[in-house]
Short mmCIF file of C-alpha atoms in Angstrom, two decimals:
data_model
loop_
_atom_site.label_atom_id
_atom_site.label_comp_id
_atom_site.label_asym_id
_atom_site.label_seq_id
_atom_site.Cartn_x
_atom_site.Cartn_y
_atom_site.Cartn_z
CA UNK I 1 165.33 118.30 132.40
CA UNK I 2 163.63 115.11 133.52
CA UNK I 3 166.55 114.02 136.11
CA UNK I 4 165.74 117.27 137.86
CA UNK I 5 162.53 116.60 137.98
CA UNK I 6 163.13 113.02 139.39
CA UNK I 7 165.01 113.76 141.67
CA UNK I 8 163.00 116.64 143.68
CA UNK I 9 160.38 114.05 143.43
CA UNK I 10 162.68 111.06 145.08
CA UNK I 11 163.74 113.98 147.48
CA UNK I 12 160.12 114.59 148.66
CA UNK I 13 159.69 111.11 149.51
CA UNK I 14 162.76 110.48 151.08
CA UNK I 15 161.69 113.39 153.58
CA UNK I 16 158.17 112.22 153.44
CA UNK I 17 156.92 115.61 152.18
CA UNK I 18 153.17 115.80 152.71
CA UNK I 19 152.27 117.13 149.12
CA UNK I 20 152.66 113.06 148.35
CA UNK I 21 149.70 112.59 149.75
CA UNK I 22 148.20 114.40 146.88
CA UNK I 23 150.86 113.87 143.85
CA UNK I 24 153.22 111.24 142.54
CA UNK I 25 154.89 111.02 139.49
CA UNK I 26 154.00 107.94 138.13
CA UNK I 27 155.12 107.82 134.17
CA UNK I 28 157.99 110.18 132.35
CA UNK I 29 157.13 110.37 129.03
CA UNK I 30 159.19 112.28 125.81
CA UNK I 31 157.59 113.95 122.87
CA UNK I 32 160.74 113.59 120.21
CA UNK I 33 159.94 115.89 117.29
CA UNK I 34 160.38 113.84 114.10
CA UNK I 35 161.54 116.99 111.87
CA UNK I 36 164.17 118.21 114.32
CA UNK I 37 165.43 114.93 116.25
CA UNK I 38 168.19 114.10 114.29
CA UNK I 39 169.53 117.70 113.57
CA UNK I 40 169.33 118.43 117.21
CA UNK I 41 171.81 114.92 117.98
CA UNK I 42 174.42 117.15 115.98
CA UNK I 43 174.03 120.17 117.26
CA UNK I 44 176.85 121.87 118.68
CA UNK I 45 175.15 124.68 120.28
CA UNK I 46 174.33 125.25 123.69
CA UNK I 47 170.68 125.16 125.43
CA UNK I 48 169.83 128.16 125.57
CA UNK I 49 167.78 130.92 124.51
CA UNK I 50 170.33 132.77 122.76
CA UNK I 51 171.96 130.04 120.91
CA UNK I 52 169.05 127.65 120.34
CA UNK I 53 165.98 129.61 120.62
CA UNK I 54 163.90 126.93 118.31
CA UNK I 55 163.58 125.15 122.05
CA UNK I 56 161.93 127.28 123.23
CA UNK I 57 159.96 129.61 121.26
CA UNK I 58 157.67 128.75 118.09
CA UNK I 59 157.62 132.02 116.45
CA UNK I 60 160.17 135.17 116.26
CA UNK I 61 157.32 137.64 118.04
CA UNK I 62 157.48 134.99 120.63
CA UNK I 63 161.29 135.03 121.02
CA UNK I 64 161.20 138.92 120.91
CA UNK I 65 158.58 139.50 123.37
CA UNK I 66 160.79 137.23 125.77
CA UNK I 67 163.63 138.89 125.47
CA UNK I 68 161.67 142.08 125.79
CA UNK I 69 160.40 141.27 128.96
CA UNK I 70 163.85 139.54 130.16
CA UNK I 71 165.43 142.72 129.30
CA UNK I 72 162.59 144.58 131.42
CA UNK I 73 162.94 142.06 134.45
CA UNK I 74 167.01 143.34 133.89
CA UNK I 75 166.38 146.88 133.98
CA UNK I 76 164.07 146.70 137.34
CA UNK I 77 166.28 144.32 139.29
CA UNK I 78 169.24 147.17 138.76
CA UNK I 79 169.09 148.09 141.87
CA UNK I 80 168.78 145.21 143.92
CA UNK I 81 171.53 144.23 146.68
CA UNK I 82 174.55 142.02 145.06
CA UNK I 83 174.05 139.39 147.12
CA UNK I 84 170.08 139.19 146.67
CA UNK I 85 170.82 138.95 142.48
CA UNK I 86 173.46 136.13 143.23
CA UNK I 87 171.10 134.10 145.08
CA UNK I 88 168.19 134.85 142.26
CA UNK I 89 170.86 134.04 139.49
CA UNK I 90 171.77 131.28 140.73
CA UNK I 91 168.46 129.45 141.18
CA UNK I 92 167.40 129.96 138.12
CA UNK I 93 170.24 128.98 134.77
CA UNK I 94 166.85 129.74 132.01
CA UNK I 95 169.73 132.25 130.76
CA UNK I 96 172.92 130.72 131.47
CA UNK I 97 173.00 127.00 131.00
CA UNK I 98 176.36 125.21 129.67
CA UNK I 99 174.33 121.95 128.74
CA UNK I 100 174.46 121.52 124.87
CA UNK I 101 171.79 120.60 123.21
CA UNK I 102 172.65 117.15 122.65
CA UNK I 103 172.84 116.23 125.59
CA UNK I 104 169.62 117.69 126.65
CA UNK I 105 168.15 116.00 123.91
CA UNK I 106 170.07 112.50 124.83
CA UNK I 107 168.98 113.00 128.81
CA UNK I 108 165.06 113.69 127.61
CA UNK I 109 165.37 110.30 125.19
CA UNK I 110 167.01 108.28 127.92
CA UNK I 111 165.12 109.13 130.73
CA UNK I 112 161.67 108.28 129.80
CA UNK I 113 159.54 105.24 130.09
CA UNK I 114 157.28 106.49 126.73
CA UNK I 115 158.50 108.15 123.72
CA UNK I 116 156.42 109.94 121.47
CA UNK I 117 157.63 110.19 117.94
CA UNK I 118 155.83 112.84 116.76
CA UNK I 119 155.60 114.58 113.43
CA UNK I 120 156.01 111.40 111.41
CA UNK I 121 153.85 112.70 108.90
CA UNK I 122 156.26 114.79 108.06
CA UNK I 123 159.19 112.62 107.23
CA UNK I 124 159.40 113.71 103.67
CA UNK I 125 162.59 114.78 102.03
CA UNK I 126 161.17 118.89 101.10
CA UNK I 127 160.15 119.00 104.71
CA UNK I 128 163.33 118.24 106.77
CA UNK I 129 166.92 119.33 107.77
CA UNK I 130 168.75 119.84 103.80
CA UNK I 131 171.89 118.69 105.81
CA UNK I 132 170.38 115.38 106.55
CA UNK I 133 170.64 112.00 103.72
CA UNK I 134 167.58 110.61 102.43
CA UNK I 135 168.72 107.91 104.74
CA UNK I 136 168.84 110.03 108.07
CA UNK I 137 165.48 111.53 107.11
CA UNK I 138 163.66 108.58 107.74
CA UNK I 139 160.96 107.09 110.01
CA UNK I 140 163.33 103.81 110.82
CA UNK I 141 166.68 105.72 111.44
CA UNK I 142 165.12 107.97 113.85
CA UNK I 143 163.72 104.96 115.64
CA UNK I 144 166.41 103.04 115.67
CA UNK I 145 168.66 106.04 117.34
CA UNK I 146 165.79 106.45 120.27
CA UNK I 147 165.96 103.06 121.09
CA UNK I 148 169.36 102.93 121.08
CA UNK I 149 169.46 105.09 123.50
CA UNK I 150 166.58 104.13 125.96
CA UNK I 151 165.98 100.16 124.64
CA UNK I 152 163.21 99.60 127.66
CA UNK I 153 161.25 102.73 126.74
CA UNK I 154 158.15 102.29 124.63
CA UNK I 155 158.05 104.07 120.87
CA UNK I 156 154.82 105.43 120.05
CA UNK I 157 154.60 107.04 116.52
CA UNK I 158 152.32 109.62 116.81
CA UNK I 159 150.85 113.24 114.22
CA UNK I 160 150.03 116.40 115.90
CA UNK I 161 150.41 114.40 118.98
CA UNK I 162 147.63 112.31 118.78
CA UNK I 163 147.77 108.74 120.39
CA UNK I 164 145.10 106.03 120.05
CA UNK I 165 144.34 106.20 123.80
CA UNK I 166 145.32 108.25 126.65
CA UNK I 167 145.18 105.20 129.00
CA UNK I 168 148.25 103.92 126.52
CA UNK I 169 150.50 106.97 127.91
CA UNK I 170 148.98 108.26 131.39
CA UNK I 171 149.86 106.25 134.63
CA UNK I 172 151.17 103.43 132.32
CA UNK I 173 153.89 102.68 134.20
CA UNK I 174 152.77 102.78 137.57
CA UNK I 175 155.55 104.54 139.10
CA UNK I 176 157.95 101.51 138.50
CA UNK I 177 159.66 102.42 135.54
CA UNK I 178 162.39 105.42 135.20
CA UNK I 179 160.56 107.02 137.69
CA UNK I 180 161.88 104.61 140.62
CA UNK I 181 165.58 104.56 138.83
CA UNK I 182 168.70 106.63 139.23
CA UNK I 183 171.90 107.86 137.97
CA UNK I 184 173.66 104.81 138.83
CA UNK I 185 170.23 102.47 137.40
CA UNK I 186 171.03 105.36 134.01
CA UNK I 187 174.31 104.26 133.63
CA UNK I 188 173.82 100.77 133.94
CA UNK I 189 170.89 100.88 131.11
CA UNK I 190 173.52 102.92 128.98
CA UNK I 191 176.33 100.67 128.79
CA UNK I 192 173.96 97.71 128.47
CA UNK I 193 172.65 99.73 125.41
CA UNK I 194 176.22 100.66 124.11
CA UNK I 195 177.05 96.58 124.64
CA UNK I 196 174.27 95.90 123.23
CA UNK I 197 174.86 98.09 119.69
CA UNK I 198 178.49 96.98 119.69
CA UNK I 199 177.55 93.20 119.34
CA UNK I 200 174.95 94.05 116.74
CA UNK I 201 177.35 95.91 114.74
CA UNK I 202 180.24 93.24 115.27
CA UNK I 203 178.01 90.58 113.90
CA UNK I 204 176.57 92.32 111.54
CA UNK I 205 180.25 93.25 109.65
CA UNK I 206 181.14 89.64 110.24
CA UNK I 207 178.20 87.94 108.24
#
């Protein structure tokens, strides 16, 4: 969740944590996944492992052996004091988050000064969501939604990740782009987007 990670970041240097000395975050940047982007922007599941486990494992052994060792982790904590398990629990919501995930998606989209469209090599009609139009399967749509929803980030279209130079993505910002924002600087960049979209639309259905 990037605003997390903001945020104990703009908390260090408010309380001039030393480990600044050595570390800054200078650029957020997003790697959208071309084949699942759309789907994900109508999902109505939650973010978690249970529910949406394509987040975060690549393969069923992988999922399995998680939840194996989860289970394990379980089974030896049994016996730990109430309040010590409430105070574990409740640093930790890996298992237990009520974020959907559309809106994890929508908060890792807009809060990013780079995003990485990757996978567009594999925007072809066999290869995607059977759910999706022709028209929601392609290269334009999905760039048109993740600029609607972050319109001062920069699109990259990228395959297996690969970008023409790494001095393109790393320490391109300089620490002056979502990095130095917050909630309220979000919100303001939303409704300027929504605006924005509106007036397109309006004068678009008037022409």
């Amino acid at each position: 969740e990037p605003k997390s990670i903001r945020s104990n970041f703009q908390e260090a240097a408010l309380y001039d944590m030393p480990l600044l000395e050595r570390v800054r975050l200078d650029t957020m940047i997003t790697v959208l996944d071309c084949e699942t982007f759309l789907s994900h922007l109508k999902s109505g599941k939650r973010a978690t492992p249970t529910e949406a486990p394509e987040l975060y494992y690549r393969t069923d052994a992988e999922r399995l052996a998680a939840e194996e060792m989860h289970q394990k982790s379980e089974e030896e904590m049994a016996g730990f004091p109430a309040e010590l398990m409430e105070a574990l629990n409740a640093g930790s919501n890996t298992y237990g988050s009520d974020s959907g995930v559309v809106d994890l998606i929508v908060e890792q989209t807009e809060v990013a000064d780079i995003l990485l469209l990757n996978k567009v090599d594999s925007l072809r009609d066999d290869d995607n969501d059977p759910n999706l139009s022709i028209e929601d399967r392609s290269l334009s749509k999905i760039r048109e939604m993740a600029q609607s929803l972050n319109p001062s980030a920069t699109i990259i279209e990228t395959s297996f990740g690969k970008v023409d130079s790494l001095d393109s993505i790393l320490g391109a910002f300089g620490g002056k782009g979502v990095v130095s924002s917050g909630v309220v600087d979000d919100h303001k960049d939303a409704v300027a987007a929504a605006v924005a979209a509106a007036d397109v639309s309006e004068s678009t259905s008037s022409v």
